[in-house]
mmCIF file of C-alpha atoms and ligand atoms in Angstrom:
data_model
loop_
_atom_site.group_PDB
_atom_site.id
_atom_site.type_symbol
_atom_site.label_atom_id
_atom_site.label_comp_id
_atom_site.label_asym_id
_atom_site.label_seq_id
_atom_site.Cartn_x
_atom_site.Cartn_y
_atom_site.Cartn_z
ATOM 1 C CA MET A 140 -27.894 5.409 -7.091
ATOM 2 C CA SER A 141 -31.179 6.003 -5.363
ATOM 3 C CA ASN A 142 -31.894 7.664 -2.047
ATOM 4 C CA GLN A 143 -35.159 5.769 -1.481
ATOM 5 C CA VAL A 144 -33.257 3.105 0.378
ATOM 6 C CA ASP A 145 -33.437 1.102 3.555
ATOM 7 C CA PHE A 146 -30.380 2.114 5.545
ATOM 8 C CA GLY A 147 -30.924 -0.683 8.050
ATOM 9 C CA PRO A 148 -29.094 0.049 11.318
ATOM 10 C CA LEU A 149 -27.332 3.035 9.708
ATOM 11 C CA ALA A 150 -30.615 4.993 9.669
ATOM 12 C CA GLU A 151 -29.989 5.718 13.364
ATOM 13 C CA LEU A 152 -26.803 7.622 12.503
ATOM 14 C CA ILE A 153 -28.076 10.148 9.958
ATOM 15 C CA GLY A 154 -27.880 13.724 11.297
ATOM 16 C CA VAL A 155 -25.534 16.019 13.186
ATOM 17 C CA TRP A 156 -24.155 14.917 16.559
ATOM 18 C CA LYS A 157 -22.224 16.769 19.241
ATOM 19 C CA GLY A 158 -20.534 15.677 22.446
ATOM 20 C CA ASP A 159 -18.026 17.270 24.798
ATOM 21 C CA LYS A 160 -17.069 14.489 27.196
ATOM 22 C CA GLY A 161 -14.521 12.745 24.989
ATOM 23 C CA THR A 162 -11.337 11.170 26.320
ATOM 24 C CA ASP A 163 -8.350 10.388 24.118
ATOM 25 C CA LEU A 164 -5.293 8.424 25.209
ATOM 26 C CA ALA A 165 -2.475 9.182 22.740
ATOM 27 C CA PRO A 166 1.166 8.083 22.484
ATOM 28 C CA GLU A 167 4.104 10.236 23.549
ATOM 29 C CA PRO A 168 7.829 9.348 23.391
ATOM 30 C CA ASP A 169 7.951 9.158 27.196
ATOM 31 C CA GLY A 170 4.564 7.452 27.727
ATOM 32 C CA ALA A 171 1.052 8.706 27.072
ATOM 33 C CA GLU A 172 -1.082 11.835 27.162
ATOM 34 C CA VAL A 173 -4.750 12.139 28.039
ATOM 35 C CA ASN A 174 -6.707 14.653 25.942
ATOM 36 C CA PRO A 175 -10.240 15.677 26.918
ATOM 37 C CA TYR A 176 -12.135 16.603 23.735
ATOM 38 C CA SER A 177 -15.323 17.869 22.183
ATOM 39 C CA GLU A 178 -16.551 16.517 18.883
ATOM 40 C CA THR A 179 -18.972 17.071 16.020
ATOM 41 C CA ILE A 180 -19.949 14.262 13.651
ATOM 42 C CA THR A 181 -22.124 14.765 10.583
ATOM 43 C CA TYR A 182 -23.632 11.679 8.928
ATOM 44 C CA ALA A 183 -25.405 12.183 5.586
ATOM 45 C CA ALA A 184 -27.488 9.718 3.589
ATOM 46 C CA VAL A 185 -25.835 8.934 0.254
ATOM 47 C CA GLY A 186 -28.145 6.251 -1.124
ATOM 48 C CA ASP A 187 -27.421 2.806 -2.419
ATOM 49 C CA VAL A 188 -24.834 1.334 -4.755
ATOM 50 C CA THR A 189 -24.873 -1.892 -6.738
ATOM 51 C CA ASN A 190 -21.674 -3.894 -7.157
ATOM 52 C CA ALA A 191 -21.249 -6.427 -9.976
ATOM 53 C CA GLU A 192 -24.996 -6.251 -10.574
ATOM 54 C CA SER A 193 -25.595 -8.396 -7.508
ATOM 55 C CA GLN A 194 -24.536 -6.739 -4.253
ATOM 56 C CA VAL A 195 -26.635 -3.809 -3.031
ATOM 57 C CA LEU A 196 -25.135 -1.608 -0.315
ATOM 58 C CA ALA A 197 -26.738 1.282 1.583
ATOM 59 C CA VAL A 198 -24.295 4.117 2.210
ATOM 60 C CA VAL A 199 -23.950 6.920 4.765
ATOM 61 C CA ARG A 200 -21.079 9.405 4.470
ATOM 62 C CA TYR A 201 -19.593 11.102 7.536
ATOM 63 C CA HIS A 202 -17.116 13.704 8.664
ATOM 64 C CA LEU A 203 -15.942 14.023 12.227
ATOM 65 C CA GLU A 204 -13.934 16.779 13.883
ATOM 66 C CA VAL A 205 -12.352 16.546 17.311
ATOM 67 C CA MET A 206 -11.198 19.622 19.240
ATOM 68 C CA HIS A 207 -9.014 19.731 22.337
ATOM 69 C CA LYS A 208 -11.104 21.105 25.195
ATOM 70 C CA GLU A 209 -8.216 23.145 26.585
ATOM 71 C CA ASN A 210 -7.644 25.455 23.592
ATOM 72 C CA ASN A 211 -10.128 24.348 20.897
ATOM 73 C CA SER A 212 -7.300 23.214 18.585
ATOM 74 C CA LYS A 213 -8.129 20.353 16.235
ATOM 75 C CA ILE A 214 -6.624 17.013 17.298
ATOM 76 C CA HIS A 215 -8.391 14.610 14.946
ATOM 77 C CA ASP A 216 -10.175 14.810 11.616
ATOM 78 C CA GLU A 217 -11.738 11.837 9.915
ATOM 79 C CA THR A 218 -13.883 11.217 6.906
ATOM 80 C CA GLY A 219 -15.459 8.020 5.672
ATOM 81 C CA TYR A 220 -18.508 5.910 4.982
ATOM 82 C CA TRP A 221 -20.681 3.520 6.905
ATOM 83 C CA ILE A 222 -22.000 0.826 4.598
ATOM 84 C CA TRP A 223 -24.815 -1.688 5.210
ATOM 85 C CA ASP A 224 -24.952 -4.998 3.374
ATOM 86 C CA ALA A 225 -28.437 -6.271 4.232
ATOM 87 C CA LYS A 226 -27.973 -9.632 2.504
ATOM 88 C CA THR A 227 -25.025 -10.709 4.652
ATOM 89 C CA GLU A 228 -26.006 -8.498 7.643
ATOM 90 C CA THR A 229 -22.566 -6.914 7.559
ATOM 91 C CA VAL A 230 -21.637 -3.359 8.585
ATOM 92 C CA ILE A 231 -18.561 -1.775 7.070
ATOM 93 C CA ASN A 232 -16.735 1.414 8.076
ATOM 94 C CA SER A 233 -14.259 2.739 5.513
ATOM 95 C CA LEU A 234 -12.304 5.680 6.868
ATOM 96 C CA ILE A 235 -9.401 7.978 6.151
ATOM 97 C CA ILE A 236 -7.396 9.981 8.658
ATOM 98 C CA PRO A 237 -5.024 12.690 7.435
ATOM 99 C CA ARG A 238 -1.887 10.958 8.723
ATOM 100 C CA ALA A 239 -1.901 8.864 5.515
ATOM 101 C CA VAL A 240 -3.802 5.978 7.104
ATOM 102 C CA CYS A 241 -6.896 4.269 5.614
ATOM 103 C CA VAL A 242 -8.973 1.583 7.312
ATOM 104 C CA LEU A 243 -11.592 -0.798 5.939
ATOM 105 C CA ALA A 244 -13.233 -2.253 9.050
ATOM 106 C CA GLY A 245 -16.165 -4.642 9.061
ATOM 107 C CA GLY A 246 -18.267 -6.863 11.252
ATOM 108 C CA LYS A 247 -21.412 -8.933 11.409
ATOM 109 C CA PHE A 248 -24.401 -6.890 12.639
ATOM 110 C CA ASP A 249 -26.114 -8.190 15.752
ATOM 111 C CA SER A 250 -29.747 -7.015 15.537
ATOM 112 C CA LYS A 251 -30.252 -7.141 19.307
ATOM 113 C CA VAL A 252 -31.707 -3.918 20.762
ATOM 114 C CA ASP A 253 -30.643 -3.185 24.347
ATOM 115 C CA GLU A 254 -32.824 -2.040 27.280
ATOM 116 C CA ASN A 255 -32.377 1.622 26.198
ATOM 117 C CA GLY A 256 -33.632 0.882 22.688
ATOM 118 C CA GLN A 257 -30.128 1.150 21.243
ATOM 119 C CA LEU A 258 -28.301 -0.790 18.541
ATOM 120 C CA THR A 259 -24.614 -1.688 18.474
ATOM 121 C CA LEU A 260 -22.323 -1.309 15.458
ATOM 122 C CA ASP A 261 -19.103 -3.239 15.923
ATOM 123 C CA VAL A 262 -16.260 -3.282 13.366
ATOM 124 C CA GLU A 263 -12.619 -4.297 13.299
ATOM 125 C CA ALA A 264 -9.611 -4.329 10.984
ATOM 126 C CA THR A 265 -6.082 -5.625 11.372
ATOM 127 C CA ILE A 266 -3.020 -5.422 9.139
ATOM 128 C CA ASP A 267 -3.110 -9.190 8.552
ATOM 129 C CA HIS A 268 -6.887 -9.782 8.443
ATOM 130 C CA SER A 269 -8.151 -11.774 5.464
ATOM 131 C CA ASP A 270 -11.072 -9.358 4.879
ATOM 132 C CA TRP A 271 -10.717 -6.105 6.837
ATOM 133 C CA ASN A 272 -7.430 -4.266 6.423
ATOM 134 C CA ILE A 273 -5.384 -1.146 7.013
ATOM 135 C CA ILE A 274 -3.381 0.779 4.402
ATOM 136 C CA GLN A 275 -0.736 3.256 5.514
ATOM 137 C CA SER A 276 2.145 5.241 4.095
ATOM 138 C CA PRO A 277 5.708 3.844 4.168
ATOM 139 C CA PHE A 278 6.600 6.378 6.888
ATOM 140 C CA MET A 279 3.698 5.365 9.114
ATOM 141 C CA LYS A 280 4.401 1.666 8.563
ATOM 142 C CA GLU A 281 7.903 2.180 9.824
ATOM 143 C CA LYS A 282 7.465 4.826 12.540
ATOM 144 C CA ALA A 283 3.871 4.800 13.797
ATOM 145 C CA ARG A 284 2.280 1.617 12.471
ATOM 146 C CA THR A 285 -1.430 0.962 13.015
ATOM 147 C CA ASN A 286 -1.710 -2.788 13.668
ATOM 148 C CA SER A 287 -5.412 -2.971 14.418
ATOM 149 C CA PHE A 288 -8.526 -0.871 14.784
ATOM 150 C CA ASN A 289 -11.750 -1.697 16.654
ATOM 151 C CA ARG A 290 -14.776 0.579 16.924
ATOM 152 C CA THR A 291 -18.019 -0.048 18.823
ATOM 153 C CA ILE A 292 -20.885 2.443 18.560
ATOM 154 C CA THR A 293 -24.094 2.172 20.576
ATOM 155 C CA VAL A 294 -26.808 4.372 19.072
ATOM 156 C CA GLY A 295 -30.543 5.046 19.373
ATOM 157 C CA ASN A 296 -33.106 7.550 20.696
ATOM 158 C CA GLY A 297 -30.873 10.533 19.860
ATOM 159 C CA LYS A 298 -27.926 9.280 21.943
ATOM 160 C CA MET A 299 -24.651 7.726 20.838
ATOM 161 C CA LYS A 300 -21.675 6.325 22.708
ATOM 162 C CA TYR A 301 -18.539 4.913 21.209
ATOM 163 C CA PHE A 302 -15.307 3.286 22.221
ATOM 164 C CA GLN A 303 -12.423 2.644 19.866
ATOM 165 C CA SER A 304 -8.988 1.137 20.183
ATOM 166 C CA THR A 305 -6.200 1.751 17.656
ATOM 167 C CA LYS A 306 -3.211 -0.471 18.404
ATOM 168 C CA LEU A 307 0.046 1.185 17.367
ATOM 169 C CA SER A 308 3.740 0.342 17.195
ATOM 170 C CA ILE A 309 5.427 3.684 17.936
ATOM 171 C CA TYR A 310 8.526 4.926 19.803
ATOM 172 C CA GLY A 311 9.791 1.346 20.012
ATOM 173 C CA LYS A 312 6.782 0.036 21.927
ATOM 174 C CA GLU A 313 3.188 -1.161 21.542
ATOM 175 C CA PHE A 314 0.559 1.449 22.402
ATOM 176 C CA ASP A 315 -3.216 1.144 22.742
ATOM 177 C CA HIS A 316 -4.493 4.530 21.484
ATOM 178 C CA THR A 317 -8.095 4.744 22.742
ATOM 179 C CA ASP A 318 -10.969 7.175 22.296
ATOM 180 C CA GLU A 319 -14.424 7.344 23.767
ATOM 181 C CA ASN A 320 -17.232 9.859 23.773
ATOM 182 C CA GLU A 321 -20.952 10.336 24.231
ATOM 183 C CA LEU A 322 -22.836 12.426 21.669
ATOM 184 C CA PHE A 323 -26.347 13.801 21.234
ATOM 185 C CA ARG A 324 -28.270 14.359 18.028
ATOM 186 C CA GLN A 325 -28.745 18.118 17.408
HETATM 187 C C1 HEM B 39 -11.358 10.651 18.528
HETATM 188 C C2 HEM B 39 -10.439 10.113 17.760
HETATM 189 C C3 HEM B 39 -8.954 10.408 17.840
HETATM 190 C C4 HEM B 39 -8.285 11.379 18.522
HETATM 191 C C5 HEM B 39 -8.854 12.483 19.406
HETATM 192 C C6 HEM B 39 -6.883 11.202 18.253
HETATM 193 C C7 HEM B 39 -5.862 11.980 18.761
HETATM 194 C C8 HEM B 39 -4.525 11.738 18.623
HETATM 195 C C9 HEM B 39 -3.456 12.473 19.247
HETATM 196 C C10 HEM B 39 -3.663 13.679 20.167
HETATM 197 C C11 HEM B 39 -2.289 11.916 18.869
HETATM 198 C C12 HEM B 39 -0.882 12.357 19.290
HETATM 199 C C13 HEM B 39 -0.407 13.304 18.239
HETATM 200 C C14 HEM B 39 0.878 13.985 18.612
HETATM 201 O O1 HEM B 39 1.458 13.721 19.670
HETATM 202 O O2 HEM B 39 1.266 14.835 17.813
HETATM 203 C C15 HEM B 39 -2.614 10.803 17.993
HETATM 204 C C16 HEM B 39 -1.691 9.978 17.399
HETATM 205 C C17 HEM B 39 -1.993 9.005 16.469
HETATM 206 N N1 HEM B 39 -3.251 8.628 16.058
HETATM 207 FE FE1 HEM B 39 -4.965 9.340 16.747
HETATM 208 N N2 HEM B 39 -6.737 10.129 17.410
HETATM 209 C C18 HEM B 39 -7.970 9.611 17.136
HETATM 210 C C19 HEM B 39 -8.266 8.539 16.329
HETATM 211 C C20 HEM B 39 -7.352 7.847 15.579
HETATM 212 C C21 HEM B 39 -7.684 6.833 14.611
HETATM 213 C C22 HEM B 39 -9.106 6.376 14.273
HETATM 214 C C23 HEM B 39 -6.505 6.400 14.088
HETATM 215 C C24 HEM B 39 -6.223 5.344 13.042
HETATM 216 C C25 HEM B 39 -7.083 4.447 12.634
HETATM 217 C C26 HEM B 39 -5.452 7.138 14.722
HETATM 218 C C27 HEM B 39 -4.124 6.975 14.466
HETATM 219 C C28 HEM B 39 -3.110 7.653 15.112
HETATM 220 C C29 HEM B 39 -1.709 7.391 14.879
HETATM 221 C C30 HEM B 39 -1.144 6.394 13.881
HETATM 222 C C31 HEM B 39 -0.999 8.235 15.738
HETATM 223 C C32 HEM B 39 0.519 8.308 15.926
HETATM 224 C C33 HEM B 39 1.113 9.526 15.332
HETATM 225 C C34 HEM B 39 1.961 10.291 16.334
HETATM 226 O O3 HEM B 39 1.635 10.379 17.526
HETATM 227 O O4 HEM B 39 2.967 10.825 15.920
HETATM 228 N N3 HEM B 39 -6.003 8.014 15.622
HETATM 229 N N4 HEM B 39 -3.975 10.727 17.859
#
């Protein structure tokens, strides 16, 4: 591993970010609940890795913590990596949430920069995707199954916005569990 690497679009992420205008829509047995939240995300440069002596990936590790605005209790914790494959222009987000759910989401990087000088990172995974999948415990598969995950992050000039949709089968119905927030580099 070396840390003299080109992180490509992931270079924009590295640092500590905070935002307090998050909105979560989460499932409840009788419908849904809306949770306003504040959030801290820390992205750290790892370096690069070589796979099978041919694929070189640039890697950023992150940890995010989400607190309910009402009482500052933690409502989401997530750790993972963002990975950049320059050769195929692919971004990958591998993540774990402590409900015994792991996601390997990926997508082709579109190098377009918008009018605010920001880049977009767009990844998806589904339980039946040929490349990008979800692994979950037997309990979650049966009772609170994650069927798909999509995450879009727009980042640049010290500002980040994201929207994500986690499609669940829970309480005998289909539920679109969504989260969005705006964060600023500290
Ligand atoms: C900002 C991000 C997120 C927040 C704030 C959040 C928050 C929540 C909340 C408040 C619940 C309801 C928990 C309860 O009623 O006890 C929930 C349920 C759930 N979340 Fe998330 N979540 C986030 C992201 C994710 C992600 C990325 C995944 C998976 C890829 C995920 C998977 C689930 C699952 C499977 C449940 C159903 C478990 C249950 O309600 O019993 N969540 N989430």
